[in-house]
Short mmCIF file of C-alpha atoms in Angstrom, two decimals:
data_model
loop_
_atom_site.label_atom_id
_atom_site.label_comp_id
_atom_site.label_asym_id
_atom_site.label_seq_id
_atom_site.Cartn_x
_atom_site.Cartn_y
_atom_site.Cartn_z
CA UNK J 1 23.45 -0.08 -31.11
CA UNK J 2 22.88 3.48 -30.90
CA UNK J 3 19.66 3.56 -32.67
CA UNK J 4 18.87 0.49 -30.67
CA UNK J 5 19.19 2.60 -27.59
CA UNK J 6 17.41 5.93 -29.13
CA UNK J 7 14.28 4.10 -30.01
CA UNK J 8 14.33 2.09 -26.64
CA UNK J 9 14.58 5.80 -25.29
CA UNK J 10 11.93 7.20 -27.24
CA UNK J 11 9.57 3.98 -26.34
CA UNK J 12 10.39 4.69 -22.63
CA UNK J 13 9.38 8.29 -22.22
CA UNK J 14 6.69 7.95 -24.22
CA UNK J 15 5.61 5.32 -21.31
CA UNK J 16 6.72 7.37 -18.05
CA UNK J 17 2.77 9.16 -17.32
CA UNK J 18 1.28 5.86 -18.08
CA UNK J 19 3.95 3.88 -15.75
CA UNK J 20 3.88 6.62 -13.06
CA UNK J 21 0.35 5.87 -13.05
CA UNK J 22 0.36 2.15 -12.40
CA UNK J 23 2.85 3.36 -9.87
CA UNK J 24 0.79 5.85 -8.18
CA UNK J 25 -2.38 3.75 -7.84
CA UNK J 26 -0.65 0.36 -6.38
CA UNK J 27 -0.84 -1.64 -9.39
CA UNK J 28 2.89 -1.67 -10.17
CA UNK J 29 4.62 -2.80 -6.62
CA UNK J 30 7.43 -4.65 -8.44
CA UNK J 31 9.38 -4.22 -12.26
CA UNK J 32 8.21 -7.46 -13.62
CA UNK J 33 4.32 -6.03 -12.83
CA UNK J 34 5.13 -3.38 -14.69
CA UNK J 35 6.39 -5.13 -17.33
CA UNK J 36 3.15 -6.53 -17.73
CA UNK J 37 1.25 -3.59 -17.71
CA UNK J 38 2.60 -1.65 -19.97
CA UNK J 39 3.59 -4.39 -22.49
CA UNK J 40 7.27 -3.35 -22.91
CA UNK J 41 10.34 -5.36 -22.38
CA UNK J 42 12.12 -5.75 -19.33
CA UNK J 43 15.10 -3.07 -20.63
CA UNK J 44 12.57 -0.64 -21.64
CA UNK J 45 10.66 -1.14 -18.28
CA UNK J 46 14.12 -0.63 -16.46
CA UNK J 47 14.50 2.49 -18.44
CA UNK J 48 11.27 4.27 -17.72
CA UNK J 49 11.70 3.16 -13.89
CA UNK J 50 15.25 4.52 -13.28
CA UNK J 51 13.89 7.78 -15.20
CA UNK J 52 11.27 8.55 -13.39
CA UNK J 53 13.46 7.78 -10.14
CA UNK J 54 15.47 9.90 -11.16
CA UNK J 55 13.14 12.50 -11.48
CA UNK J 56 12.10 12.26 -7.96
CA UNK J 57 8.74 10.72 -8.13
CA UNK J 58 9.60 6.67 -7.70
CA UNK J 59 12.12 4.65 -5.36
CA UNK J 60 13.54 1.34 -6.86
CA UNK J 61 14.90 -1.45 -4.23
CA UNK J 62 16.88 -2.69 -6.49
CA UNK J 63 17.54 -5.82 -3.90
CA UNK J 64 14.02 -6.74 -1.94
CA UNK J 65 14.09 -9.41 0.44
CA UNK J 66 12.80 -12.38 -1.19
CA UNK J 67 9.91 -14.19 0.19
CA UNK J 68 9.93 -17.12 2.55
CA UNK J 69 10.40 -20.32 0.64
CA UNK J 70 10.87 -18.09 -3.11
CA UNK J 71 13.29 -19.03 -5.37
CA UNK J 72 14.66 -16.88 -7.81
CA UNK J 73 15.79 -13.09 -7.57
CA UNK J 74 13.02 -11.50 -6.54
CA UNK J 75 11.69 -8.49 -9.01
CA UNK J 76 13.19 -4.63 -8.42
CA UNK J 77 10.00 -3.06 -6.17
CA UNK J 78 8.46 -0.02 -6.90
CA UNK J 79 6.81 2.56 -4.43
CA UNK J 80 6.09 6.29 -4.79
CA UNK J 81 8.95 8.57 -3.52
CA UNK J 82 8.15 9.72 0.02
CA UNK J 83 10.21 12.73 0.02
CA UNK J 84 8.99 13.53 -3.77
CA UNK J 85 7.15 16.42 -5.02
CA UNK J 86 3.73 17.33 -3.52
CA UNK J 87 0.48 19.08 -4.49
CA UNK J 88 -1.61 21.64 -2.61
CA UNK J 89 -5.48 20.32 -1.80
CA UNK J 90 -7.90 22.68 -0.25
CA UNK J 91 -11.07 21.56 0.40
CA UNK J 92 -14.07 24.43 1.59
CA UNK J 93 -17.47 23.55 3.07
CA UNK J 94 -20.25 24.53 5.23
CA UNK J 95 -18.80 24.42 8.23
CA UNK J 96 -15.36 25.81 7.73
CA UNK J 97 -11.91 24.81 4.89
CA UNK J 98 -8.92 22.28 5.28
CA UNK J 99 -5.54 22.76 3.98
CA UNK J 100 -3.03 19.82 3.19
CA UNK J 101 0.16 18.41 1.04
CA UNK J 102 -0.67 15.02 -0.77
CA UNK J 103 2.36 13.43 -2.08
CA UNK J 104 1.85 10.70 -5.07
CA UNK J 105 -0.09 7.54 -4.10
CA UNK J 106 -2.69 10.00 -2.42
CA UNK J 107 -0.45 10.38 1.02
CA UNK J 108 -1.41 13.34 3.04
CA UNK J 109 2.25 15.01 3.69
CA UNK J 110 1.25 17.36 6.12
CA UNK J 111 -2.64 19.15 6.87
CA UNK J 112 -2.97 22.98 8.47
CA UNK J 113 -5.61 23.37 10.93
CA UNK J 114 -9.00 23.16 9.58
CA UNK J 115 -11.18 26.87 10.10
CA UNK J 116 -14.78 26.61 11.19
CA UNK J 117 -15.90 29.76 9.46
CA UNK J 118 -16.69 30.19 5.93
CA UNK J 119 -16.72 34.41 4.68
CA UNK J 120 -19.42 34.93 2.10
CA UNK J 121 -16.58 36.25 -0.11
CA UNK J 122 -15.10 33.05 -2.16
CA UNK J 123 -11.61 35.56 -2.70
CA UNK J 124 -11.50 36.04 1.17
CA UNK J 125 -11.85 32.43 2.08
CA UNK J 126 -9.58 30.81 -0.27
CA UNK J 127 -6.85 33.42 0.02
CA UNK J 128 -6.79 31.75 3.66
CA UNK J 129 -6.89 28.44 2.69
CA UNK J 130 -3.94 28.87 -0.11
CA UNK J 131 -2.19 31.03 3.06
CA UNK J 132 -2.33 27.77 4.88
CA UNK J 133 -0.73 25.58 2.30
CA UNK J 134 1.88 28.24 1.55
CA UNK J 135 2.72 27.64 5.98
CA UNK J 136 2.70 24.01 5.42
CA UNK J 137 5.35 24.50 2.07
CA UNK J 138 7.24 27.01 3.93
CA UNK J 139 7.53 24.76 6.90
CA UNK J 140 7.78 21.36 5.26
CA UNK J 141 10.82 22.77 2.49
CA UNK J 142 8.80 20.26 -0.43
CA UNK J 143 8.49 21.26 -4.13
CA UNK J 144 4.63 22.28 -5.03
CA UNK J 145 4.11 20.64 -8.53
CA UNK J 146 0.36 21.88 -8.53
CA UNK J 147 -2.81 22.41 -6.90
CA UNK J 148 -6.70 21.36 -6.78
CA UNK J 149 -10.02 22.87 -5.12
CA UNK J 150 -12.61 20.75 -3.94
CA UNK J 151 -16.05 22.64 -3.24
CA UNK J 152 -19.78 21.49 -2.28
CA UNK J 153 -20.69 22.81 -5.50
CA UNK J 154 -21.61 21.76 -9.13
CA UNK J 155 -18.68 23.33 -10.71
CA UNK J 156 -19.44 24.42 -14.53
CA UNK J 157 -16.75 23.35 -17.16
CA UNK J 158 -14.66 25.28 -18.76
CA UNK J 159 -15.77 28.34 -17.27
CA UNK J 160 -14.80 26.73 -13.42
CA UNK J 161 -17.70 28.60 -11.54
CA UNK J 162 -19.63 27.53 -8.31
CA UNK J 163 -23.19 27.38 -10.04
CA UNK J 164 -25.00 26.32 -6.69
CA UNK J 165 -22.74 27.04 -3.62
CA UNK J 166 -26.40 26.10 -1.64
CA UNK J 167 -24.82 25.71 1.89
CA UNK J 168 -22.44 28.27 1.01
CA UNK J 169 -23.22 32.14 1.36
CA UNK J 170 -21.38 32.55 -1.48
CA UNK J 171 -23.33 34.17 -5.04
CA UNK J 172 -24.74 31.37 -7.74
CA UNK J 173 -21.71 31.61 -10.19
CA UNK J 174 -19.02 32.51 -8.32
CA UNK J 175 -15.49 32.11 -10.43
CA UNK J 176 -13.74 29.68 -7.86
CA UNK J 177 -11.37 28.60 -9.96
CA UNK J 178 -10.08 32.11 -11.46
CA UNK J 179 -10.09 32.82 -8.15
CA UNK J 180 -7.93 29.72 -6.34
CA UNK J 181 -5.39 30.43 -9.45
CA UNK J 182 -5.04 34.44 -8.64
CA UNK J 183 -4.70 33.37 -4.84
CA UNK J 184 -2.02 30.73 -6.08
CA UNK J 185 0.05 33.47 -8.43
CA UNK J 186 -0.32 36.53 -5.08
CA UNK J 187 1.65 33.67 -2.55
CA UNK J 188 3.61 32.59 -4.71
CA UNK J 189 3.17 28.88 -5.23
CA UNK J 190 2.31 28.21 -8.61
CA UNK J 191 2.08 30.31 -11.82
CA UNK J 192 -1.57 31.60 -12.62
CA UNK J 193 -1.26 31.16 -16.66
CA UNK J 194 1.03 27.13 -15.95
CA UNK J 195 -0.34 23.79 -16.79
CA UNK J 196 -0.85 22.86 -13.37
CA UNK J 197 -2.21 26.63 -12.24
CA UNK J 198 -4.79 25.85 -10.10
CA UNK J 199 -7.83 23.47 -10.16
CA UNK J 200 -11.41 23.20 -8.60
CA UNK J 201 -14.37 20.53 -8.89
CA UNK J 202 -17.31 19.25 -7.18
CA UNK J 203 -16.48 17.76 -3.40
CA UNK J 204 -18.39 14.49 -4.29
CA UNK J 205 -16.80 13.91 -8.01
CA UNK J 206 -13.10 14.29 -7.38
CA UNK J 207 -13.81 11.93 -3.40
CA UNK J 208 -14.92 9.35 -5.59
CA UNK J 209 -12.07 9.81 -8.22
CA UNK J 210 -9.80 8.99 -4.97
CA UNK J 211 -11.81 5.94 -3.43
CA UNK J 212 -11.65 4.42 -7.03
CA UNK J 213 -7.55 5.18 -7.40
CA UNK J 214 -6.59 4.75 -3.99
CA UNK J 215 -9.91 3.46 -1.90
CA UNK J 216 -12.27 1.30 -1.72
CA UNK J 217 -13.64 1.47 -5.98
CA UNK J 218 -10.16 0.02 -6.60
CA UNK J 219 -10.66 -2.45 -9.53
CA UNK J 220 -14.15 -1.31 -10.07
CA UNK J 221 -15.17 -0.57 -13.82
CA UNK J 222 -18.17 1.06 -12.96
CA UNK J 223 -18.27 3.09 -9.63
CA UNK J 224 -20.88 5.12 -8.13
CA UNK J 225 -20.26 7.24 -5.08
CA UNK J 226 -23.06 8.50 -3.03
CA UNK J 227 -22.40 10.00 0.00
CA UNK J 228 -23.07 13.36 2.49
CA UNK J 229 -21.33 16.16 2.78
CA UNK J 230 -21.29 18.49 5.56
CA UNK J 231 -24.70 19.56 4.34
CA UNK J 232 -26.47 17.64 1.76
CA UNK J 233 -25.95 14.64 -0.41
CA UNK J 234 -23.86 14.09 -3.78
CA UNK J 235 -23.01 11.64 -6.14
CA UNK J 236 -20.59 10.87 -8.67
CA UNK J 237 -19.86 8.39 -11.71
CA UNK J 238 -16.33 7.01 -12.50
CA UNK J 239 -16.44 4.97 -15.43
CA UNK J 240 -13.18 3.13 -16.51
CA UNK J 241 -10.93 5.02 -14.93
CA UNK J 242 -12.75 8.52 -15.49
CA UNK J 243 -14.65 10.61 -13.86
CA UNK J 244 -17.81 11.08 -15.74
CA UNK J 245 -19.08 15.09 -15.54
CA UNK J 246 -21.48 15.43 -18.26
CA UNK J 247 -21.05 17.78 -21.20
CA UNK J 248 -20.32 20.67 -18.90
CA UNK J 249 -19.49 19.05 -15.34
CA UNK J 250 -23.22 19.42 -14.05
CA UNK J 251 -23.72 15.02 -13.97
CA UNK J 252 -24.97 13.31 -11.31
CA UNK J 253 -27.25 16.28 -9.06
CA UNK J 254 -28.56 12.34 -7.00
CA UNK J 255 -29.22 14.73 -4.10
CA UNK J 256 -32.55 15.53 -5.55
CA UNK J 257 -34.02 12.25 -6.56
CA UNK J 258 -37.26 12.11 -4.25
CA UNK J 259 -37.04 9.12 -2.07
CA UNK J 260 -40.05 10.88 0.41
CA UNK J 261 -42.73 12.67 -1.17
CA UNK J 262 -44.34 15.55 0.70
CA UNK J 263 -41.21 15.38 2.97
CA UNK J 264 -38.74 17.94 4.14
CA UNK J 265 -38.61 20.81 2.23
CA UNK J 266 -35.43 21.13 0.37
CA UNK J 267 -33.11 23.89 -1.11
CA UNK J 268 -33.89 23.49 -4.65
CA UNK J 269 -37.68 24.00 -3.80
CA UNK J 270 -38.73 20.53 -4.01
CA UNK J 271 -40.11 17.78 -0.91
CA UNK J 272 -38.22 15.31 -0.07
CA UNK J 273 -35.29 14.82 -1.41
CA UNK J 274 -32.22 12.71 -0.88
CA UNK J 275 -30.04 15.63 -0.15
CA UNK J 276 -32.58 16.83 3.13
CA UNK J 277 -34.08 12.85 3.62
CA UNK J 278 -30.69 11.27 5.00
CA UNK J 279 -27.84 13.89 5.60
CA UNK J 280 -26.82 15.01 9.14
CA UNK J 281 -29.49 17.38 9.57
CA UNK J 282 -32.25 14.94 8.87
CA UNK J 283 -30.48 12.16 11.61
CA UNK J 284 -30.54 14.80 14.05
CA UNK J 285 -34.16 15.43 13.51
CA UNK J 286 -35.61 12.10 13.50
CA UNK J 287 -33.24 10.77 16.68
CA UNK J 288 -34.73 14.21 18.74
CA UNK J 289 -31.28 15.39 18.87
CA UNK J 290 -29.45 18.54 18.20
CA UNK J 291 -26.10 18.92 16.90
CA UNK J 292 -23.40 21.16 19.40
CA UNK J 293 -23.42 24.47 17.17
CA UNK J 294 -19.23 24.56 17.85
CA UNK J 295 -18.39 21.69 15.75
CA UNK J 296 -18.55 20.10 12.83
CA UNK J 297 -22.69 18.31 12.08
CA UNK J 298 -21.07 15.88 9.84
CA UNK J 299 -18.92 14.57 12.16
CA UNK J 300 -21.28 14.25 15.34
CA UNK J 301 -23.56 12.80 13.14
CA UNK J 302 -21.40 9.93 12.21
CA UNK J 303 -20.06 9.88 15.85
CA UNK J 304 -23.68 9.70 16.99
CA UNK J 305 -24.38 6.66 14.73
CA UNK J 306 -20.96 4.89 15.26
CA UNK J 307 -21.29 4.99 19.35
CA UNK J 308 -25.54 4.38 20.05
CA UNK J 309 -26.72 2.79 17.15
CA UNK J 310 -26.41 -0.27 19.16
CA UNK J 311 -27.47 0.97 22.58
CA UNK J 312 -30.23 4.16 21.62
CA UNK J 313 -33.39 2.88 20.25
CA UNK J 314 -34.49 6.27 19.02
CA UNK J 315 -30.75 6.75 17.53
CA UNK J 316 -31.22 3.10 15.98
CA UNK J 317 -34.92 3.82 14.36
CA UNK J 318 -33.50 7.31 13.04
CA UNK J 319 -30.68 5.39 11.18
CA UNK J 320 -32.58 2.44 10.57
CA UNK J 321 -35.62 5.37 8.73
CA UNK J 322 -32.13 6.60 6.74
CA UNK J 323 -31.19 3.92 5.08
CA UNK J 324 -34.46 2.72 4.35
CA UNK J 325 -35.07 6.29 2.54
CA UNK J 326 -30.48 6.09 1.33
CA UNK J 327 -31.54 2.59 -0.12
CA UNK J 328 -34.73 3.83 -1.96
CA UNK J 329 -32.47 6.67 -3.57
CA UNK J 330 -29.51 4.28 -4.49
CA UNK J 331 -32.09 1.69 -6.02
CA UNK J 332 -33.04 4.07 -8.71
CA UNK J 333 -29.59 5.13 -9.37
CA UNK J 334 -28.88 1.46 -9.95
CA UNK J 335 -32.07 1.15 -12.20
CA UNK J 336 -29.95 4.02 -14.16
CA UNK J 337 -26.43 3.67 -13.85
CA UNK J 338 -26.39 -0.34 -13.21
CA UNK J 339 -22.87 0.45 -11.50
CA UNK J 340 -20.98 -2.85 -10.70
CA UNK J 341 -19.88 -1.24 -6.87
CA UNK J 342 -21.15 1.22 -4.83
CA UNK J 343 -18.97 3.60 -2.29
CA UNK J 344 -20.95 5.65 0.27
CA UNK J 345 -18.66 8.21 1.81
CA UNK J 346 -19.77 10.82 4.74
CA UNK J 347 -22.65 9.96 7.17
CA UNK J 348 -23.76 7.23 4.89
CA UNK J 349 -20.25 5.55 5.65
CA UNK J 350 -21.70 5.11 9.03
CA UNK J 351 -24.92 4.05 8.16
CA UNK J 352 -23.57 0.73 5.56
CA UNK J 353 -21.19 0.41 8.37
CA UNK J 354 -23.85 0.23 10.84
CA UNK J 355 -26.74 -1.38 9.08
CA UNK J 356 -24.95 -3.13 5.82
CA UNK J 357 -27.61 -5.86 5.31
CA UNK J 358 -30.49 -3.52 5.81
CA UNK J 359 -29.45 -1.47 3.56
CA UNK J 360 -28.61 -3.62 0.62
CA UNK J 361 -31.70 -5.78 1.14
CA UNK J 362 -33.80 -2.34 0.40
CA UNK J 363 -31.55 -1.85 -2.74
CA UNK J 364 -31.60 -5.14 -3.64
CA UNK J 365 -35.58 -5.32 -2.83
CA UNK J 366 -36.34 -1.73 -4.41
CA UNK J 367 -33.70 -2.15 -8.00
CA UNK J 368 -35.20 -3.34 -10.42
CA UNK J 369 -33.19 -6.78 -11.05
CA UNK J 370 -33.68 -7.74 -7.46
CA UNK J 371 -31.51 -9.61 -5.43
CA UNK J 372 -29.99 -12.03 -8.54
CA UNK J 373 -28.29 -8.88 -9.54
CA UNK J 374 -27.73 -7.06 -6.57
CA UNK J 375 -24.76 -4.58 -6.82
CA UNK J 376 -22.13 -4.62 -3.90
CA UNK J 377 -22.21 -1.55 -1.30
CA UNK J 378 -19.37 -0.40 0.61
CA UNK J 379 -18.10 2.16 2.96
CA UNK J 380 -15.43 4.23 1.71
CA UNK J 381 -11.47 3.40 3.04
CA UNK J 382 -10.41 7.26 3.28
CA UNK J 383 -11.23 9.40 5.64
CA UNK J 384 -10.53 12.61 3.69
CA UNK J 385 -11.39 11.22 0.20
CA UNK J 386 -12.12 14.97 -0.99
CA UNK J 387 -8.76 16.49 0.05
CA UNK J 388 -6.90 13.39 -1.48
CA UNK J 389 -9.45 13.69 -4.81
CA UNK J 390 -8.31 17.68 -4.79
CA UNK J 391 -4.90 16.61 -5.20
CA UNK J 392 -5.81 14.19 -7.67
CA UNK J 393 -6.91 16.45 -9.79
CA UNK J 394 -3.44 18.60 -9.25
CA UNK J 395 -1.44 15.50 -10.27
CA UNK J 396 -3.03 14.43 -13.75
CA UNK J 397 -0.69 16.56 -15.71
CA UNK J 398 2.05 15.06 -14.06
CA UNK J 399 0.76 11.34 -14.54
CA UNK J 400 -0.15 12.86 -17.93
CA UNK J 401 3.26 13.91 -19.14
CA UNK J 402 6.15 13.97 -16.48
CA UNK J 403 8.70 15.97 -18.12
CA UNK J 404 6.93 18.58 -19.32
CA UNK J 405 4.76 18.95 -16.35
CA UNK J 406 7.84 18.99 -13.69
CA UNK J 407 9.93 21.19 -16.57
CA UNK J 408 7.19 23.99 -16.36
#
C-alpha cells in the first residue's frame, strides 16, 4: 500500500507543470478534464490537483453547483488561484513603458501608470519601469515568482541584446536583458543569478505567445501574428504550442516584406515596406491627418479608425489603401508559412475589425491557393497581449517545474 502510494506520488509530481498548464490556459475547468488530459487516473489526478492547491497556484470547488437538468455529481472545478503568486511584466516602446502584475491564466493583478518618455539609456529606463513594479508589489503585499521584458526589438538569443531598437534611441546591441536582471537584483525582487531572474523578448513574439494561450490563437496549431506596434509592424510564428524564434531569436522580421515598391522610405533603407506601408504613421498620412504629439500614435490611430471609418470618406479610403497593402503582405506570409489562423493585433486589430471581408478577400485573392484554401483572420481578444506575453515568459519555469521553481 505504501509503495502503491509512493509511485502514485512520484507519477503525480512528475505531472504538476504539465497539469498547471492545462490549468493555466483554460483547458482543465473541471478534474475529470484533467483526467483526460493528462492520461492519469482519477486518484493520481486528485493528487496533483490538491498539490498544486496547496501550493498556492490552483483553487478546487470541491462541490460545484451542478447544471440544470445534470445528473450525477458534478466533477471537482479547477481555476487559477486569484490571490496566488504573480509575475512582473514590463513592456517599453516608442512612446513611453508600462508596468503590471499578471497572475496565472494571464490576469493583469494590478498595472502602474504608463510613462510617455523613453531615455536613450536602456539602464535608466528600465530601472523605472522595475521601480514601478516594485510600487505595485509593495502596495499589493503578492509574492513575485519572476519576471519578463517585452521590447520593439529583435532580441538575439542567448546573448539577450536589443539588435535593432529602430524606434528606440537606444544603441544596436544593447544588453536588455543583463540589464532588466541587474535592475531586478538592485530593488530587490528577484535574484539576478535564479531560474526565473529576469527575461526579455521581442514585443510581437511573446503578444502572440499570449493570444495563442489565452486569446484569440486558442486551439490553433499553426498561428501567425501580424500586427503594429507603436511604430512599425511585427510578426511572429507559434507552432504547436511554441513560439518559433529561429536559431538565434531573429525569425519572422514580416515588417520588411515589400507590399509597395518605390513607396515610403523605411528604416532599414528599403521602399515600401510593411512596417512604414500600414502602421499608424502611414494612416495618418494617407487620411491628411496628424496625430496629437501628447499621446500615444498607436492608440489615436486605432481610435481614428474605430470612430470615422464609417462616417470620413478620406479616413475610410486611408484604411480601405491599408488593408489592401496589410492583405498583400499577409498573402505572402501565407504562401510561406501556410498558417491555419491568423491574429492581427495593434492598428491592424482595427482595420480586420473594420474592413474583415476586404481584407481577407485580398488575402484570399493575392495567396496563392485562393479562396478554396483561404486561412481565417482575426482580431486579437487582449488588449495588452505584450504585457500578458511578458509574463508569460516569467511563468514557464513555473509551468515547467513547480517545486523547484517556487522552492528557489
Amino acid at each position: 500500500m505504501t509503495q502503491t502510494r509512493t509511485t502514485r506520488l512520484e507519477r503525480g509530481r512528475s505531472a504538476l507543470g504539465p497539469a498547471l498548464e492545462l490549468v493555466h490556459t483554460g483547458q482543465a475547468p473541471t478534474r475529470a478534464v484533467l483526467t483526460a488530459e493528462l492520461g492519469v487516473t482519477r486518484a493520481t489526478a486528485g493528487a496533483v490537483a490538491a498539490e498544486l492547491e496547496a501550493l498556492g497556484l490552483i483553487t478546487v470547488d470541491a462541490h460545484p453547483t451542478a447544471p440544470v437538468g445534470s445528473q450525477g455529481r458534478p466533477s471537482h472545478r479547477l481555476d487559477v488561484n486569484p490571490s496566488g503568486p504573480v509575475v512582473l511584466a514590463a513592456q517599453v516602446h516608442s512612446d513611453g513603458y508600462r508596468a503590471a502584475l499578471v497572475g496565472l491564466g494571464g490576469r493583469i493583478v494590478a498595472t502602474a501608470p504608463g510613462c510617455g518618455t523613453v531615455d536613450a539609456d536602456p539602464a535608466q529606463v528600465l530601472s523605472e519601469v522595475v521601480a514601478a513594479g516594485a510600487e505595485l508589489l509593495r502596495s499589493t503585499g503578492r509574492r513575485c515568482v519572476g519576471a519578463g521584458l517585452a521590447v520593439p526589438s529583435a532580441v538575439a538569443e542567448p546573448e539577450g541584446t536589443a539588435l535593432n531598437p529602430l524606434h528606440l534611441a537606444w544603441q544596436a546591441g544593447a544588453p536588455v536583458r543583463d540589464t532588466f536582471r541587474a535592475c531586478l537584483a538592485d530593488a530587490r525582487i528577484l535574484s539576478a543569478d535564479g531560474p526565473a531572474g529576469g527575461f526579455a523578448a521581442n514585443d510581437i513574439n511573446v503578444a502572440a505567445l499570449a493570444e495563442h494561450r489565452h486569446g484569440a490563437g486558442r486551439g490553433a496549431r499553426h498561428l501567425l501574428v501580424v500586427g503594429t506596434g507603436h511604430h512599425g509592424v511585427g510578426g511572429a510564428l507559434v507552432l504547436d504550442g511554441r513560439l518559433h524564434t529561429g536559431s538565434s531569436g531573429l525569425a519572422l522580421e514580416v515588417g520588411h516584406l515589400t507590399v509597395h515598391p518605390g513607396g515610403r522610405l523605411c528604416h532599414c533603407g528599403s521602399r515600401g515596406c510593411l512596417d512604414v506601408e500600414t502602421d499608424p504613421a502611414a494612416l495618418f498620412a494617407a487620411a491628411g491627418r496628424s496625430p496629437a504629439p501628447d499621446a500615444s500614435a498607436l492608440t489615436q490611430a486605432g481610435d481614428l479608425v474605430r470612430d470615422e471609418y464609417t462616417t470620413d470618406p478620406a479616413v475610410r479610403e486611408a484604411a480601405a489603401l491599408l488593408i489592401d497593402r496589410l492583405g498583400l503582405g499577409l498573402a505572402g506570409l501565407v504562401n510561406i508559412l501556410n498558417p491555419d489562423r491568423i491574429v492581427l493585433t495593434g492598428l491592424h486589430r482595427a482595420l480586420v475589425e473594420a474592413d474583415g471581408e476586404r481584407l481577407r478577400g485580398v488575402v484570399a485573392d493575392e495567396s496563392l491557393w485562393g479562396r478554396s484554401g483561404s486561412v481565417p483572420v482575426v482580431p486579437s481578444a487582449l488588449d495588452h497581449n505584450a504585457l500578458v506575453g511578458a509574463a508569460e515568459l516569467a511563468w514557464q519555469p513555473v509551468l515547467d517545474d513547480p517545486l523547484s521553481a517556487l522552492a528557489a
